[in-house]
Amino acid sequence: MTKAFVVGHPIKHSRSPLIHGHWLKAYGLDGSYERIDVAPVDFGDFLRGFHAQGFAGGNVTLPHKEMAFHGVERRTERAQRVGAVNTLWLKDGVLWGDNTDALGFIGNLDASLGTGWEQDVETVLVLGAGGAARAVVAGLQDRPLKRIFVANRTGSKAEDLARDLRPGSAVSLETAAWEALGRVIPHAQLIVNTTSLGMAGQPPLAIDLSRAPRNAVVTDIVYVPLETPLLAAAAAQNLRTVDGLGMLLHQAVPGFRRWFGVTPEVTPELRAVILADLEAAR
Ligand code: NAP
């Protein structure tokens, strides 16, 4: 039997076991995927010891993603760029790390908007400059876009992100002032919220979308609630919207493939399973 895990602290809120459990059942595989709570002080030991406990690999969530980045022996180029690792596996005795949030974000856009969506997008506005923003920008940089603007409440973090992710990319990466979003919004055909604003219990992200291009797409990576105030405001302006749940589902695909040897599909059934769980938790 192949065993995988999701490790974090706390970990009981993680929906990854539901996603991987659904796929294990759907594909009739002899495997397991379990939650493991590991305090930061013990994470190094966990990283060195999980293989001896019979695990093929697993996911890493808060607050361990940066520690995992430093603790692995090899990283994918994508993880290197993002500066965080959320997926671990062993290959020929070597501990590897990847960051699949970037793929999850882009995979969700591809699935929701159809491949080739970039043809209608020259300029992207990314709101936020935390860990998730780095993955989102790294994912966008793999696509033939002209420019990405990053705006963050704490401007210096947007500058840091742009400095770290700019090298080697063909897509122009610039910062925009949080107070002057109104100047960028009319030029952005894709607007992405990666801040925690709009999440249940947080204030909404209040931006004026009235001057957004008519063909703009607004997407939020927050998925609790599924329709954030930002997405509701975009829909009210007749703009296309993409919710954040698909990113969570798509980011799980590469790990499952590595541990269990099957490329799983993100299906409406899987989405319904997770939606039901989100509803039950309300
Ligand atoms: P993080 O590293 O803590 O970053 C938080 C971001 O939110 C920062 O840019 C922060 O700005 C901004 N922010 C927080 N409060 C704000 C406020 N009152 N006004 C303006 N900006 C504010 O968090 P993260 O890991 O990037 O995650 C961000 C969100 O993405 C979370 O809600 C998380 O659940 C979600 N997420 C979703 C997925 C998915 O699969 N859909 C994956 C990863 C994350 P400052 O720098 O100024 O503090």
PDB file of C-alpha atoms in Angstrom, residues 23-265:
ATOM      1  CA  TRP A  23      -9.313  10.029  -6.028  1.00  0.00           C
ATOM      2  CA  LEU A  24      -7.964   6.924  -4.248  1.00  0.00           C
ATOM      3  CA  LYS A  25     -11.497   5.561  -4.204  1.00  0.00           C
ATOM      4  CA  ALA A  26     -12.376   6.705  -7.724  1.00  0.00           C
ATOM      5  CA  TYR A  27      -9.307   5.006  -9.211  1.00  0.00           C
ATOM      6  CA  GLY A  28      -9.537   1.928  -6.953  1.00  0.00           C
ATOM      7  CA  LEU A  29      -5.985   2.357  -5.646  1.00  0.00           C
ATOM      8  CA  ASP A  30      -4.456   0.677  -2.629  1.00  0.00           C
ATOM      9  CA  GLY A  31      -3.283   3.813  -0.853  1.00  0.00           C
ATOM     10  CA  SER A  32      -3.877   6.164   2.039  1.00  0.00           C
ATOM     11  CA  TYR A  33      -3.548   9.905   2.616  1.00  0.00           C
ATOM     12  CA  GLU A  34      -3.540  11.163   6.169  1.00  0.00           C
ATOM     13  CA  ARG A  35      -3.262  14.372   8.184  1.00  0.00           C
ATOM     14  CA  ILE A  36      -0.176  14.753  10.365  1.00  0.00           C
ATOM     15  CA  ASP A  37       0.184  17.560  12.877  1.00  0.00           C
ATOM     16  CA  VAL A  38       3.839  18.476  13.372  1.00  0.00           C
ATOM     17  CA  ALA A  39       4.983  21.501  15.378  1.00  0.00           C
ATOM     18  CA  PRO A  40       7.611  23.710  13.708  1.00  0.00           C
ATOM     19  CA  VAL A  41      10.288  22.582  16.148  1.00  0.00           C
ATOM     20  CA  ASP A  42       9.819  18.951  15.019  1.00  0.00           C
ATOM     21  CA  PHE A  43       9.499  19.580  11.299  1.00  0.00           C
ATOM     22  CA  GLY A  44      13.174  18.896  10.449  1.00  0.00           C
ATOM     23  CA  ASP A  45      12.971  15.456  12.080  1.00  0.00           C
ATOM     24  CA  PHE A  46       9.723  14.749  10.261  1.00  0.00           C
ATOM     25  CA  LEU A  47      11.286  15.636   6.910  1.00  0.00           C
ATOM     26  CA  ARG A  48      14.219  13.313   7.501  1.00  0.00           C
ATOM     27  CA  GLY A  49      12.083  10.511   8.918  1.00  0.00           C
ATOM     28  CA  PHE A  50       8.837  10.221   6.928  1.00  0.00           C
ATOM     29  CA  HIS A  51      10.262   7.698   4.482  1.00  0.00           C
ATOM     30  CA  ALA A  52      11.272   5.362   7.313  1.00  0.00           C
ATOM     31  CA  GLN A  53       7.630   5.557   8.485  1.00  0.00           C
ATOM     32  CA  GLY A  54       6.553   4.125   5.130  1.00  0.00           C
ATOM     33  CA  PHE A  55       5.385   7.317   3.396  1.00  0.00           C
ATOM     34  CA  ALA A  56       6.060   7.906  -0.298  1.00  0.00           C
ATOM     35  CA  GLY A  57       5.656  11.663   0.177  1.00  0.00           C
ATOM     36  CA  GLY A  58       3.049  14.247   0.899  1.00  0.00           C
ATOM     37  CA  ASN A  59       1.844  17.822   0.991  1.00  0.00           C
ATOM     38  CA  VAL A  60       3.166  20.564   3.221  1.00  0.00           C
ATOM     39  CA  THR A  61       0.952  23.362   4.439  1.00  0.00           C
ATOM     40  CA  LEU A  62       1.199  26.295   6.843  1.00  0.00           C
ATOM     41  CA  PRO A  63       3.462  27.069   8.596  1.00  0.00           C
ATOM     42  CA  HIS A  64       6.030  24.680   7.082  1.00  0.00           C
ATOM     43  CA  LYS A  65       6.235  25.626   3.387  1.00  0.00           C
ATOM     44  CA  GLU A  66       9.396  27.706   3.734  1.00  0.00           C
ATOM     45  CA  MET A  67      11.057  25.208   6.062  1.00  0.00           C
ATOM     46  CA  ALA A  68      10.325  22.490   3.531  1.00  0.00           C
ATOM     47  CA  PHE A  69      11.896  24.674   0.836  1.00  0.00           C
ATOM     48  CA  HIS A  70      15.143  24.787   2.803  1.00  0.00           C
ATOM     49  CA  GLY A  71      14.938  21.174   3.983  1.00  0.00           C
ATOM     50  CA  VAL A  72      14.644  19.313   0.659  1.00  0.00           C
ATOM     51  CA  GLU A  73      17.672  18.095  -1.289  1.00  0.00           C
ATOM     52  CA  ARG A  74      16.380  19.054  -4.745  1.00  0.00           C
ATOM     53  CA  ARG A  75      13.666  21.463  -5.913  1.00  0.00           C
ATOM     54  CA  THR A  76      11.836  21.955  -9.167  1.00  0.00           C
ATOM     55  CA  GLU A  77      12.606  25.179 -10.990  1.00  0.00           C
ATOM     56  CA  ARG A  78       9.105  26.387 -10.084  1.00  0.00           C
ATOM     57  CA  ALA A  79       9.599  25.803  -6.359  1.00  0.00           C
ATOM     58  CA  GLN A  80      12.943  27.549  -6.633  1.00  0.00           C
ATOM     59  CA  ARG A  81      11.249  30.627  -8.093  1.00  0.00           C
ATOM     60  CA  VAL A  82       8.357  30.666  -5.594  1.00  0.00           C
ATOM     61  CA  GLY A  83      10.604  30.139  -2.552  1.00  0.00           C
ATOM     62  CA  ALA A  84       8.253  27.626  -0.918  1.00  0.00           C
ATOM     63  CA  VAL A  85       7.590  23.884  -1.186  1.00  0.00           C
ATOM     64  CA  ASN A  86       4.148  22.280  -0.774  1.00  0.00           C
ATOM     65  CA  THR A  87       4.756  18.831  -2.304  1.00  0.00           C
ATOM     66  CA  LEU A  88       7.395  16.261  -1.291  1.00  0.00           C
ATOM     67  CA  TRP A  89       8.460  12.942  -2.765  1.00  0.00           C
ATOM     68  CA  LEU A  90      11.504  10.693  -2.867  1.00  0.00           C
ATOM     69  CA  LYS A  91      13.203   9.733  -6.095  1.00  0.00           C
ATOM     70  CA  ASP A  92      16.178   7.355  -6.004  1.00  0.00           C
ATOM     71  CA  GLY A  93      16.617   8.170  -2.315  1.00  0.00           C
ATOM     72  CA  VAL A  94      16.691  11.942  -2.951  1.00  0.00           C
ATOM     73  CA  LEU A  95      14.114  14.198  -1.250  1.00  0.00           C
ATOM     74  CA  TRP A  96      12.457  16.449  -3.854  1.00  0.00           C
ATOM     75  CA  GLY A  97      10.175  19.455  -3.413  1.00  0.00           C
ATOM     76  CA  ASP A  98       7.780  21.236  -5.775  1.00  0.00           C
ATOM     77  CA  ASN A  99       5.336  24.102  -5.471  1.00  0.00           C
ATOM     78  CA  THR A 100       2.085  23.071  -7.102  1.00  0.00           C
ATOM     79  CA  ASP A 101       0.055  26.167  -6.130  1.00  0.00           C
ATOM     80  CA  ALA A 102       1.365  27.846  -9.299  1.00  0.00           C
ATOM     81  CA  LEU A 103       0.075  24.955 -11.422  1.00  0.00           C
ATOM     82  CA  GLY A 104      -3.157  24.885  -9.451  1.00  0.00           C
ATOM     83  CA  PHE A 105      -3.848  28.544 -10.135  1.00  0.00           C
ATOM     84  CA  ILE A 106      -3.129  28.267 -13.857  1.00  0.00           C
ATOM     85  CA  GLY A 107      -4.872  24.883 -14.154  1.00  0.00           C
ATOM     86  CA  ASN A 108      -8.004  26.442 -12.697  1.00  0.00           C
ATOM     87  CA  LEU A 109      -7.920  29.321 -15.195  1.00  0.00           C
ATOM     88  CA  ASP A 110      -7.382  26.885 -18.090  1.00  0.00           C
ATOM     89  CA  ALA A 111     -10.287  24.724 -16.935  1.00  0.00           C
ATOM     90  CA  SER A 112     -12.626  27.666 -16.248  1.00  0.00           C
ATOM     91  CA  LEU A 113     -11.812  29.958 -19.181  1.00  0.00           C
ATOM     92  CA  GLY A 114     -10.623  27.412 -21.761  1.00  0.00           C
ATOM     93  CA  THR A 115      -7.060  27.047 -22.989  1.00  0.00           C
ATOM     94  CA  GLY A 116      -5.830  30.051 -24.933  1.00  0.00           C
ATOM     95  CA  TRP A 117      -7.427  32.559 -22.539  1.00  0.00           C
ATOM     96  CA  GLU A 118      -4.115  34.455 -22.523  1.00  0.00           C
ATOM     97  CA  GLN A 119      -4.836  35.680 -26.069  1.00  0.00           C
ATOM     98  CA  ASP A 120      -7.304  38.180 -24.593  1.00  0.00           C
ATOM     99  CA  VAL A 121      -5.056  39.193 -21.701  1.00  0.00           C
ATOM    100  CA  GLU A 122      -2.151  41.608 -21.986  1.00  0.00           C
ATOM    101  CA  THR A 123      -2.068  42.992 -18.470  1.00  0.00           C
ATOM    102  CA  VAL A 124      -2.722  41.226 -15.174  1.00  0.00           C
ATOM    103  CA  LEU A 125      -3.233  42.911 -11.815  1.00  0.00           C
ATOM    104  CA  VAL A 126      -2.282  40.730  -8.829  1.00  0.00           C
ATOM    105  CA  LEU A 127      -3.471  42.029  -5.457  1.00  0.00           C
ATOM    106  CA  GLY A 128      -1.355  40.868  -2.531  1.00  0.00           C
ATOM    107  CA  ALA A 129       2.279  39.880  -2.112  1.00  0.00           C
ATOM    108  CA  GLY A 130       2.189  37.006   0.378  1.00  0.00           C
ATOM    109  CA  GLY A 131       3.122  33.368  -0.192  1.00  0.00           C
ATOM    110  CA  ALA A 132       0.158  32.664  -2.451  1.00  0.00           C
ATOM    111  CA  ALA A 133       0.880  35.743  -4.590  1.00  0.00           C
ATOM    112  CA  ARG A 134       4.364  34.402  -5.319  1.00  0.00           C
ATOM    113  CA  ALA A 135       2.917  31.132  -6.599  1.00  0.00           C
ATOM    114  CA  VAL A 136       0.280  32.972  -8.664  1.00  0.00           C
ATOM    115  CA  VAL A 137       2.869  35.257 -10.266  1.00  0.00           C
ATOM    116  CA  ALA A 138       5.211  32.311 -10.964  1.00  0.00           C
ATOM    117  CA  GLY A 139       2.335  30.497 -12.680  1.00  0.00           C
ATOM    118  CA  LEU A 140       1.398  33.550 -14.756  1.00  0.00           C
ATOM    119  CA  GLN A 141       5.012  34.010 -15.846  1.00  0.00           C
ATOM    120  CA  ASP A 142       4.825  30.683 -17.696  1.00  0.00           C
ATOM    121  CA  ARG A 143       2.189  32.145 -20.008  1.00  0.00           C
ATOM    122  CA  PRO A 144       2.614  34.551 -22.961  1.00  0.00           C
ATOM    123  CA  LEU A 145       1.406  37.683 -21.166  1.00  0.00           C
ATOM    124  CA  LYS A 146       2.788  41.169 -21.620  1.00  0.00           C
ATOM    125  CA  ARG A 147       2.862  42.518 -18.099  1.00  0.00           C
ATOM    126  CA  ILE A 148       1.935  41.775 -14.519  1.00  0.00           C
ATOM    127  CA  PHE A 149       1.340  44.494 -11.913  1.00  0.00           C
ATOM    128  CA  VAL A 150       1.571  43.513  -8.240  1.00  0.00           C
ATOM    129  CA  ALA A 151      -0.068  45.767  -5.650  1.00  0.00           C
ATOM    130  CA  ASN A 152       0.096  45.186  -1.924  1.00  0.00           C
ATOM    131  CA  ARG A 153      -0.933  47.114   1.175  1.00  0.00           C
ATOM    132  CA  THR A 154       2.676  46.895   2.362  1.00  0.00           C
ATOM    133  CA  GLY A 155       4.400  48.186  -0.750  1.00  0.00           C
ATOM    134  CA  SER A 156       7.863  46.911   0.187  1.00  0.00           C
ATOM    135  CA  LYS A 157       6.612  43.309   0.019  1.00  0.00           C
ATOM    136  CA  ALA A 158       5.406  43.860  -3.543  1.00  0.00           C
ATOM    137  CA  GLU A 159       8.846  45.274  -4.392  1.00  0.00           C
ATOM    138  CA  ASP A 160      10.515  42.221  -2.834  1.00  0.00           C
ATOM    139  CA  LEU A 161       8.272  39.871  -4.786  1.00  0.00           C
ATOM    140  CA  ALA A 162       8.988  41.648  -8.069  1.00  0.00           C
ATOM    141  CA  ARG A 163      12.734  41.693  -7.421  1.00  0.00           C
ATOM    142  CA  ASP A 164      12.770  37.962  -6.614  1.00  0.00           C
ATOM    143  CA  LEU A 165      10.548  36.799  -9.478  1.00  0.00           C
ATOM    144  CA  ARG A 166      11.597  39.174 -12.269  1.00  0.00           C
ATOM    145  CA  PRO A 167      14.890  37.519 -13.306  1.00  0.00           C
ATOM    146  CA  GLY A 168      14.660  35.263 -16.348  1.00  0.00           C
ATOM    147  CA  SER A 169      10.995  36.014 -17.117  1.00  0.00           C
ATOM    148  CA  ALA A 170       9.791  37.312 -20.484  1.00  0.00           C
ATOM    149  CA  VAL A 171       6.736  38.864 -18.809  1.00  0.00           C
ATOM    150  CA  SER A 172       7.269  42.383 -17.471  1.00  0.00           C
ATOM    151  CA  LEU A 173       6.721  42.435 -13.688  1.00  0.00           C
ATOM    152  CA  GLU A 174       6.008  45.807 -12.102  1.00  0.00           C
ATOM    153  CA  THR A 175       4.574  47.083  -8.860  1.00  0.00           C
ATOM    154  CA  ALA A 176       1.597  49.400  -8.466  1.00  0.00           C
ATOM    155  CA  ALA A 177       0.690  51.467  -5.423  1.00  0.00           C
ATOM    156  CA  TRP A 178      -2.180  50.041  -3.332  1.00  0.00           C
ATOM    157  CA  GLU A 179      -3.632  53.549  -3.045  1.00  0.00           C
ATOM    158  CA  ALA A 180      -3.577  54.030  -6.828  1.00  0.00           C
ATOM    159  CA  LEU A 181      -5.268  50.830  -8.028  1.00  0.00           C
ATOM    160  CA  GLY A 182      -7.752  52.948  -9.932  1.00  0.00           C
ATOM    161  CA  ARG A 183      -5.018  53.777 -12.433  1.00  0.00           C
ATOM    162  CA  VAL A 184      -4.227  50.122 -13.237  1.00  0.00           C
ATOM    163  CA  ILE A 185      -7.701  48.553 -13.158  1.00  0.00           C
ATOM    164  CA  PRO A 186      -8.836  50.069 -16.507  1.00  0.00           C
ATOM    165  CA  HIS A 187      -5.873  48.318 -18.191  1.00  0.00           C
ATOM    166  CA  ALA A 188      -6.122  44.909 -16.531  1.00  0.00           C
ATOM    167  CA  GLN A 189      -7.923  42.145 -18.423  1.00  0.00           C
ATOM    168  CA  LEU A 190      -7.260  39.774 -15.518  1.00  0.00           C
ATOM    169  CA  ILE A 191      -7.596  40.847 -11.875  1.00  0.00           C
ATOM    170  CA  VAL A 192      -6.518  38.376  -9.183  1.00  0.00           C
ATOM    171  CA  ASN A 193      -7.088  38.642  -5.451  1.00  0.00           C
ATOM    172  CA  THR A 194      -4.434  36.777  -3.476  1.00  0.00           C
ATOM    173  CA  THR A 195      -4.916  38.723  -0.249  1.00  0.00           C
ATOM    174  CA  SER A 196      -6.853  37.198   2.624  1.00  0.00           C
ATOM    175  CA  LEU A 197      -9.444  39.994   2.301  1.00  0.00           C
ATOM    176  CA  GLY A 198     -12.891  38.624   1.543  1.00  0.00           C
ATOM    177  CA  MET A 199     -12.265  35.416   3.452  1.00  0.00           C
ATOM    178  CA  ALA A 200     -14.928  34.522   6.016  1.00  0.00           C
ATOM    179  CA  GLY A 201     -14.239  36.622   9.110  1.00  0.00           C
ATOM    180  CA  GLN A 202     -12.116  39.156   7.193  1.00  0.00           C
ATOM    181  CA  PRO A 203     -13.154  42.519   5.773  1.00  0.00           C
ATOM    182  CA  PRO A 204     -14.058  42.502   2.065  1.00  0.00           C
ATOM    183  CA  LEU A 205     -11.610  43.580  -0.605  1.00  0.00           C
ATOM    184  CA  ALA A 206     -13.309  46.784  -1.662  1.00  0.00           C
ATOM    185  CA  ILE A 207     -12.048  47.925  -5.047  1.00  0.00           C
ATOM    186  CA  ASP A 208     -13.889  49.854  -7.711  1.00  0.00           C
ATOM    187  CA  LEU A 209     -14.385  47.635 -10.750  1.00  0.00           C
ATOM    188  CA  SER A 210     -16.577  50.080 -12.640  1.00  0.00           C
ATOM    189  CA  ARG A 211     -13.679  51.090 -14.897  1.00  0.00           C
ATOM    190  CA  ALA A 212     -12.377  47.564 -15.513  1.00  0.00           C
ATOM    191  CA  PRO A 213     -12.295  46.550 -19.195  1.00  0.00           C
ATOM    192  CA  ARG A 214     -15.598  45.008 -20.296  1.00  0.00           C
ATOM    193  CA  ASN A 215     -13.807  41.754 -21.160  1.00  0.00           C
ATOM    194  CA  ALA A 216     -11.956  41.573 -17.834  1.00  0.00           C
ATOM    195  CA  VAL A 217     -11.912  38.367 -15.787  1.00  0.00           C
ATOM    196  CA  VAL A 218     -11.888  38.666 -11.998  1.00  0.00           C
ATOM    197  CA  THR A 219     -10.618  35.743  -9.966  1.00  0.00           C
ATOM    198  CA  ASP A 220     -10.224  35.232  -6.248  1.00  0.00           C
ATOM    199  CA  ILE A 221      -8.081  32.527  -4.679  1.00  0.00           C
ATOM    200  CA  VAL A 222     -10.061  32.802  -1.439  1.00  0.00           C
ATOM    201  CA  TYR A 223     -12.690  30.038  -1.558  1.00  0.00           C
ATOM    202  CA  VAL A 224     -14.441  30.416   1.814  1.00  0.00           C
ATOM    203  CA  PRO A 225     -16.929  31.825   0.921  1.00  0.00           C
ATOM    204  CA  LEU A 226     -16.956  30.551  -2.639  1.00  0.00           C
ATOM    205  CA  GLU A 227     -18.493  33.787  -3.886  1.00  0.00           C
ATOM    206  CA  THR A 228     -16.391  36.444  -2.189  1.00  0.00           C
ATOM    207  CA  PRO A 229     -17.616  40.048  -2.079  1.00  0.00           C
ATOM    208  CA  LEU A 230     -15.088  40.790  -4.848  1.00  0.00           C
ATOM    209  CA  LEU A 231     -16.558  38.110  -7.129  1.00  0.00           C
ATOM    210  CA  ALA A 232     -20.074  39.297  -6.316  1.00  0.00           C
ATOM    211  CA  ALA A 233     -19.100  42.862  -7.238  1.00  0.00           C
ATOM    212  CA  ALA A 234     -17.525  41.646 -10.487  1.00  0.00           C
ATOM    213  CA  ALA A 235     -20.620  39.630 -11.394  1.00  0.00           C
ATOM    214  CA  ALA A 236     -22.771  42.682 -10.683  1.00  0.00           C
ATOM    215  CA  GLN A 237     -20.704  44.531 -13.311  1.00  0.00           C
ATOM    216  CA  ASN A 238     -21.235  41.637 -15.759  1.00  0.00           C
ATOM    217  CA  LEU A 239     -17.565  40.704 -15.633  1.00  0.00           C
ATOM    218  CA  ARG A 240     -16.528  37.054 -15.918  1.00  0.00           C
ATOM    219  CA  THR A 241     -15.453  35.473 -12.635  1.00  0.00           C
ATOM    220  CA  VAL A 242     -13.443  32.429 -11.564  1.00  0.00           C
ATOM    221  CA  ASP A 243     -13.657  31.211  -7.963  1.00  0.00           C
ATOM    222  CA  GLY A 244     -10.762  29.877  -5.886  1.00  0.00           C
ATOM    223  CA  LEU A 245     -11.886  26.321  -5.217  1.00  0.00           C
ATOM    224  CA  GLY A 246     -10.524  25.037  -8.514  1.00  0.00           C
ATOM    225  CA  MET A 247      -7.007  26.169  -7.548  1.00  0.00           C
ATOM    226  CA  LEU A 248      -7.171  23.978  -4.445  1.00  0.00           C
ATOM    227  CA  LEU A 249      -8.315  21.000  -6.525  1.00  0.00           C
ATOM    228  CA  HIS A 250      -5.839  21.472  -9.366  1.00  0.00           C
ATOM    229  CA  GLN A 251      -2.835  21.986  -7.078  1.00  0.00           C
ATOM    230  CA  ALA A 252      -3.407  18.460  -5.746  1.00  0.00           C
ATOM    231  CA  VAL A 253      -2.976  16.760  -9.138  1.00  0.00           C
ATOM    232  CA  PRO A 254       0.863  16.648  -9.440  1.00  0.00           C
ATOM    233  CA  GLY A 255       1.374  15.214  -5.937  1.00  0.00           C
ATOM    234  CA  PHE A 256      -1.176  12.455  -6.456  1.00  0.00           C
ATOM    235  CA  ARG A 257       0.520  11.528  -9.740  1.00  0.00           C
ATOM    236  CA  ARG A 258       3.947  11.326  -8.062  1.00  0.00           C
ATOM    237  CA  TRP A 259       2.866   9.201  -5.083  1.00  0.00           C
ATOM    238  CA  PHE A 260       0.199   6.992  -6.590  1.00  0.00           C
ATOM    239  CA  GLY A 261       1.240   6.862 -10.275  1.00  0.00           C
ATOM    240  CA  VAL A 262      -2.100   7.991 -11.740  1.00  0.00           C
ATOM    241  CA  THR A 263      -2.898  11.449 -13.124  1.00  0.00           C
ATOM    242  CA  PRO A 264      -6.222  12.253 -11.464  1.00  0.00           C
ATOM    243  CA  GLU A 265      -8.945  14.362 -13.007  1.00  0.00           C
TER     244      GLU A 265
END
